[in-house]
C-alpha positions as a printed Julia matrix, in Angstrom:
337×3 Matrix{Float64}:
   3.39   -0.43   -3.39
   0.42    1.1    -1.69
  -2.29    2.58   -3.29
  -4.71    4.73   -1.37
  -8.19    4.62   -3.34
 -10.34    7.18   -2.1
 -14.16    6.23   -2.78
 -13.12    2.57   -3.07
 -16.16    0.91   -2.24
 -18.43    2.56   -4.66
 -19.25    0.82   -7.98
 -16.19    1.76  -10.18
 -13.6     1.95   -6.85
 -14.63   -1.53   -5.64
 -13.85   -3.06   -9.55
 -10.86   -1.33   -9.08
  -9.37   -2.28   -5.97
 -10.15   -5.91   -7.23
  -7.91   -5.3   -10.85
  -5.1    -3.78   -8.49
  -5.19   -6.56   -6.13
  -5.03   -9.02   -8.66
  -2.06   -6.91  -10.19
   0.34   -6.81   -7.17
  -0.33   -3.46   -5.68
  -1.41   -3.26   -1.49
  -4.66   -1.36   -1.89
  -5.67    1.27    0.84
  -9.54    2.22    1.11
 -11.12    5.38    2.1
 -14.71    5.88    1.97
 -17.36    7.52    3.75
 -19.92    4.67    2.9
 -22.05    8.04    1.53
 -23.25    6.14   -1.68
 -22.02    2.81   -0.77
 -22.24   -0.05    2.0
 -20.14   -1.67    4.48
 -21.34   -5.02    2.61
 -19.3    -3.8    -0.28
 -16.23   -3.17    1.34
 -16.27   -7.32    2.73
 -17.34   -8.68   -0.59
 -14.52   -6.44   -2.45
 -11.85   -8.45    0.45
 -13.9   -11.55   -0.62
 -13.29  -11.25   -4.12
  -9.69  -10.18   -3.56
  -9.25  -13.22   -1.44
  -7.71  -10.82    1.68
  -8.52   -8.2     4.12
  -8.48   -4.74    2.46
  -7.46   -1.57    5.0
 -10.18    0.59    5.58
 -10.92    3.73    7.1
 -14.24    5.12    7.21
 -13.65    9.03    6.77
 -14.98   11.84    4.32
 -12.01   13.92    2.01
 -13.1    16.94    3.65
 -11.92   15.6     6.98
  -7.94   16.7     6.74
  -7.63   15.15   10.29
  -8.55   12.22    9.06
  -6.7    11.79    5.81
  -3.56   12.66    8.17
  -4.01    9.66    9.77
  -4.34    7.37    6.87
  -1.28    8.89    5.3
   0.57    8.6     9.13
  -0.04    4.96    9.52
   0.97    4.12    5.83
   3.27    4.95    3.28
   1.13    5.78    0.3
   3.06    5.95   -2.93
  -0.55    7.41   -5.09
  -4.08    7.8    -4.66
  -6.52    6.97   -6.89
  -8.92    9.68   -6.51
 -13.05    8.16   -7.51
 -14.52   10.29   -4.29
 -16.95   12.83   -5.11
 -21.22   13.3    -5.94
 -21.97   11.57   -9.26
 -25.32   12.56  -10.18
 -25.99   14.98  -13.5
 -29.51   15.95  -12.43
 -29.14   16.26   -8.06
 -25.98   18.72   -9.24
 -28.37   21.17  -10.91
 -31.05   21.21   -7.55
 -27.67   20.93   -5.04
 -25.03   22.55   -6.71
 -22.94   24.17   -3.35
 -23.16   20.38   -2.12
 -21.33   19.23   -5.04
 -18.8    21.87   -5.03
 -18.04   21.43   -1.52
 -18.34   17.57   -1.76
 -16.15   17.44   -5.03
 -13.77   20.62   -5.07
 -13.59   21.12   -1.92
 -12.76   17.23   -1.07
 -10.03   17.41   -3.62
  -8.56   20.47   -2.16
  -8.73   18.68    1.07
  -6.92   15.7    -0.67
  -4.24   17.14   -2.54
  -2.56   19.25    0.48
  -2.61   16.24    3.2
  -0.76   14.54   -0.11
   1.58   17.26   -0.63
   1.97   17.45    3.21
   3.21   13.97    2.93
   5.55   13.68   -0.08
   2.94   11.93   -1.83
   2.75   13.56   -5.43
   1.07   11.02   -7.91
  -2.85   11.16   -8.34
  -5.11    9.34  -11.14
  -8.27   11.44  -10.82
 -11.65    9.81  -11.87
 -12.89   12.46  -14.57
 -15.46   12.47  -16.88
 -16.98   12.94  -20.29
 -18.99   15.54  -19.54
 -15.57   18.02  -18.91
 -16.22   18.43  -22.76
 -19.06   20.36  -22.86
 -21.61   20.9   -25.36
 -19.29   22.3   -28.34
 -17.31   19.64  -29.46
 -18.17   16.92  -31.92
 -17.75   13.14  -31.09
 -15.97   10.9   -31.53
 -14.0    13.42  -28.36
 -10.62   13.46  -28.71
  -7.94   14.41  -25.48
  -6.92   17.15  -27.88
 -10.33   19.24  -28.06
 -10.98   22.14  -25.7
 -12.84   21.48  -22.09
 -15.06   23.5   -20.44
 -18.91   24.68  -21.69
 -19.96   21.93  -19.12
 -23.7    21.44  -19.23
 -24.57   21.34  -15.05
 -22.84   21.73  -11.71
 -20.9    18.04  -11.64
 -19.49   18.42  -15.22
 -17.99   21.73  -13.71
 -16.5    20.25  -10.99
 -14.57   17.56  -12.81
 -13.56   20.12  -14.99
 -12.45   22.83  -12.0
 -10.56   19.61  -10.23
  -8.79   18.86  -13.72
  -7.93   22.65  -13.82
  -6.94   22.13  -10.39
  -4.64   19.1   -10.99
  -2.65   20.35  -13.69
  -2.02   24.29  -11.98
  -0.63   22.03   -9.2
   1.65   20.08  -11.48
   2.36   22.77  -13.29
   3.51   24.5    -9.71
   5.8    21.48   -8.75
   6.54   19.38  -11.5
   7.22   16.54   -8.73
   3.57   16.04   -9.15
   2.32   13.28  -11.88
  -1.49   13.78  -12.93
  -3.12   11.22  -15.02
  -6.51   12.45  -15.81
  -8.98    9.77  -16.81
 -12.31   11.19  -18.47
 -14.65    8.08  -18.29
 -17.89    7.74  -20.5
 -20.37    5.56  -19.17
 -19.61    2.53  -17.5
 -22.51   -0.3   -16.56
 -22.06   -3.82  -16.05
 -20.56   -5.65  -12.97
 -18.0    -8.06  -11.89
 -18.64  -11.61  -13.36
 -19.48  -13.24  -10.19
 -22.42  -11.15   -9.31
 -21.37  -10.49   -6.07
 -20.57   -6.64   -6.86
 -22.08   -4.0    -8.85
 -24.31   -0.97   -8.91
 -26.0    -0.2    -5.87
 -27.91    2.97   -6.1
 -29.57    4.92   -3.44
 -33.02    5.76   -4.34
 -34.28    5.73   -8.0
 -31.55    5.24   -9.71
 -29.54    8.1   -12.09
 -27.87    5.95  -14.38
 -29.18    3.85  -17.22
 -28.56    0.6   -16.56
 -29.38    0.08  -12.88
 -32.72    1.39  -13.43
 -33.1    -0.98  -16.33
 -32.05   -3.54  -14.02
 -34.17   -2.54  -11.2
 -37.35   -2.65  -13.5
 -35.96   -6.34  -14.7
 -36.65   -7.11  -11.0
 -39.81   -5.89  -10.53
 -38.86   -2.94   -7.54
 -39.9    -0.39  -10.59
 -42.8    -0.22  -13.13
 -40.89    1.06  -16.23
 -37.99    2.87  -17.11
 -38.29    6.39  -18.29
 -36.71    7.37  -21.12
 -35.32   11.17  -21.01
 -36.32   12.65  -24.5
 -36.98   11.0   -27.83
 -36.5    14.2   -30.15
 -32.83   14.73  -30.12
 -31.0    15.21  -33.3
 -29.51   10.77  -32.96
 -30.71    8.16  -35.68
 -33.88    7.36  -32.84
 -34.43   10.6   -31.29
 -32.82    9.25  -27.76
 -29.5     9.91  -26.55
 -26.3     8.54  -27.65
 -23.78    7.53  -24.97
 -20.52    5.34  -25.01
 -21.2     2.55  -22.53
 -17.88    0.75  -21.03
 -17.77   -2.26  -18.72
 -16.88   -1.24  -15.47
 -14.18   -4.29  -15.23
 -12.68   -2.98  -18.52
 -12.58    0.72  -16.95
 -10.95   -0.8   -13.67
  -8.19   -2.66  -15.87
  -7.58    1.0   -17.46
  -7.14    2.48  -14.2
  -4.19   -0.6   -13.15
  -2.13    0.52  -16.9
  -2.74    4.34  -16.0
  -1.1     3.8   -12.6
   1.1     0.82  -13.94
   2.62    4.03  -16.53
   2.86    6.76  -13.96
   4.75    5.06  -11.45
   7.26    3.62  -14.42
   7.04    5.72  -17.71
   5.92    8.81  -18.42
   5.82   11.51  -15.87
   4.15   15.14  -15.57
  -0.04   15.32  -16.6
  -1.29   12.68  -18.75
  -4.76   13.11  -19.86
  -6.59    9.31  -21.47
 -10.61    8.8   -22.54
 -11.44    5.49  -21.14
 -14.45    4.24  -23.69
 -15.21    1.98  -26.55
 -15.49    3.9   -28.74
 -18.93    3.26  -30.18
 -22.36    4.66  -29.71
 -25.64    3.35  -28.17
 -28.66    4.84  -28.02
 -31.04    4.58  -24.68
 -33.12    1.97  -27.41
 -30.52    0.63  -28.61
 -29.63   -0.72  -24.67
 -33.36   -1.74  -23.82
 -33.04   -3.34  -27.0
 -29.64   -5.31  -26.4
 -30.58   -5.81  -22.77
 -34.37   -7.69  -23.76
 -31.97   -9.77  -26.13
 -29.4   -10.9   -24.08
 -31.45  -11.5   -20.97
 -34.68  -12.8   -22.07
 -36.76   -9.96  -20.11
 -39.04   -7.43  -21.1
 -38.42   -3.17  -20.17
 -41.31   -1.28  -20.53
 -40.54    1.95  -20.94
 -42.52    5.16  -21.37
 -40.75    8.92  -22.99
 -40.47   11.64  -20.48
 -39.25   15.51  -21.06
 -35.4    15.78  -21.63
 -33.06   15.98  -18.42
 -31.48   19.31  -17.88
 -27.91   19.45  -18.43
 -27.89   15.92  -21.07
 -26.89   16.28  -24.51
 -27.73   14.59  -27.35
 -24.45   12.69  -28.49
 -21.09   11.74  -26.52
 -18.91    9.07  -27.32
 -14.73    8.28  -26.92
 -11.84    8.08  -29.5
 -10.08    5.65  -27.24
  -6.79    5.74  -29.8
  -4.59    7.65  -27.32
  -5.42    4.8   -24.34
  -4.54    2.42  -26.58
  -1.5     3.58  -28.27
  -0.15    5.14  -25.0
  -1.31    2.02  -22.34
  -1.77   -0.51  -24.29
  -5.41   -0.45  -22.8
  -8.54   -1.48  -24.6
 -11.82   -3.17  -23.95
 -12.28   -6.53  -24.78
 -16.26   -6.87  -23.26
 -18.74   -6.16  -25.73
 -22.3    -4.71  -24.65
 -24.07   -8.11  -24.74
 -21.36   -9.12  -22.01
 -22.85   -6.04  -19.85
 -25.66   -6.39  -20.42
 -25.34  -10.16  -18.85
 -23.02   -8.9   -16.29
 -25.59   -6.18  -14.89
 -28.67   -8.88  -14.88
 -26.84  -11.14  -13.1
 -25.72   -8.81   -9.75
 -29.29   -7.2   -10.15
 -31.31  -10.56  -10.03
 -28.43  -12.33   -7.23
 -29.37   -9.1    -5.36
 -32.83   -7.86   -6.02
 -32.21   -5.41   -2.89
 -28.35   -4.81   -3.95
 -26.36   -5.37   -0.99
């Protein structure tokens, strides 16, 4: 079967086109290279011990898309494309509407054009807002979203399910990640951010090296057990493996829109990950507290039971394991790739 993976060489697509490789399925990339590098795309075919197809092309290019879908019979897409950063969405929020809505708009009628009706879409957290209490559970109510890129996952999930509620030929399977860090256990793939980097752990990583002078910490007065914010942090192979049982249970069990948290279930604290990072790695993060981030919260982390019960998916790498995994691509790649 071929799988079209749109944003497939980006940190969480690359992981993922290696645990659907190594489960059977043909994988086809698409990828504008935007926040990625051609150097990921030949160490994913590395890794997967084969040449990968690959087309270079944006979502928003229908023209494009037509082609991939023309020269191969696509039986779903696997949908990671889109602009990932919390604080860039609040100073460019019409880019990340057009990038993210618009690009699954774009998506979704070349697919339909083509008889292709079965999408897992790469959601997020942050589609539950600022209202509900964690542990979040599939069941609570979405929306209240907190900036411009927690909108658009939750107009695309919107989206997804008014389209398979249209033509119940369609099968959704919505998968609202937490936060995944880490890297594949060879080193030779992980985070490679443009820039200073959004996301915890590659800036931890990136001060571990030396190319920064300390990590800033976003607030230290939020209502957690240390004042800094509580997140659920996943390893990225363990979120790729969820993404190979989502797909595995579309194509042969349950049909219509299925809706899964991918997380661990527990808790961390910014401290608490300098902390475990220092530990397992043997290097110091100096670290200095800044002024909150708009559009973070204080607390957000899964109830994986449904993913579980449903999938039979859990995580089996703790945080010490990402933590090791994360040094290791960070200091085999000071520069990334």
């Amino acid at each position: 079967m071929a799988i079209l993976i749109t944003g497939g060489t980006g940190f969480i697509g690359s992981h993922t086109c290696i645990s659907l490789t190594e489960a059977g399925y043909d994988v086809v990339i698409v990828d504008n290279y935007y926040n990625s590098s051609p150097k990921s795309l030949a160490r994913i075919c590395e890794l997967c011990g084969k040449d990968l197809k690959f087309y270079e092309c944006d979502i928003r290019d229908k023209a494009g898309l037509q082609r991939v879908f023309t020269e191969n019979k696509i039986d779903a897409v696997i949908h990671f494309a889109g602009l990932k950063a919390v604080g860039e969405s609040c100073q460019k929020p019409l880019e990340y509407y057009d990038n993210n809505v618009n690009g699954t708009l774009c998506l979704c009628d070349v697919m339909r054009q083509n008889g292709c009706k079965n999408i897992v879409f790469s959601s997020s957290a942050t589609v539950y807002g600022m209202h509900n209490v964690s542990p979040l559970k599939e069941t609570m109510p979405t929306g209240g979203t907190t900036n411009p890129y927690g909108t658009t996952k939750y107009m695309i999930e919107i989206i997804l399910q008014d389209i398979a509620k249209a033509d119940p030929a369609w099968n959704v399977t919505l998968l609202r990640y937490f936060n995944p860090i880490g890297a594949h256990k060879s080193g030779r793939i992980g985070e490679n951010p443009n820039g200073i980097p959004n996301n915890l752990m590659p800036y931890i990583t990136q001060v571990a090296i030396g190319k920064l002078p300390e990590l800033s910490v976003y607030g230290d007065d939020y209502d957690t057990p240390d004042g800094t914010g509580v997140r659920d942090y996943i390893h990225v192979v363990d979120l790729a493996e969820g993404h190979v049982k989502a797909l595995d249970q579309m194509l042969t069990g349950n049909k219509g829109v299925q809706i899964f948290n991918l997380g661990t279930g527990v808790g961390y604290s910014v401290l608490d990950i300098i902390h475990a990072f220092e530990e397992a790695n043997g290097v110091k993060i100096p670290y200095k507290i800044v002024g909150r981030r708009p559009g973070d919260i204080a607390t957000c982390y899964s109830d994986p039971t449904k993913a579980r019960e449903v999938l039979g998916w859990e995580t089996k790498r703790g945080l010490r394991e990402m933590c090791e995994d994360s040094w290791r691509w960070q200091s085999m790649n000071p520069n990334g790739f």
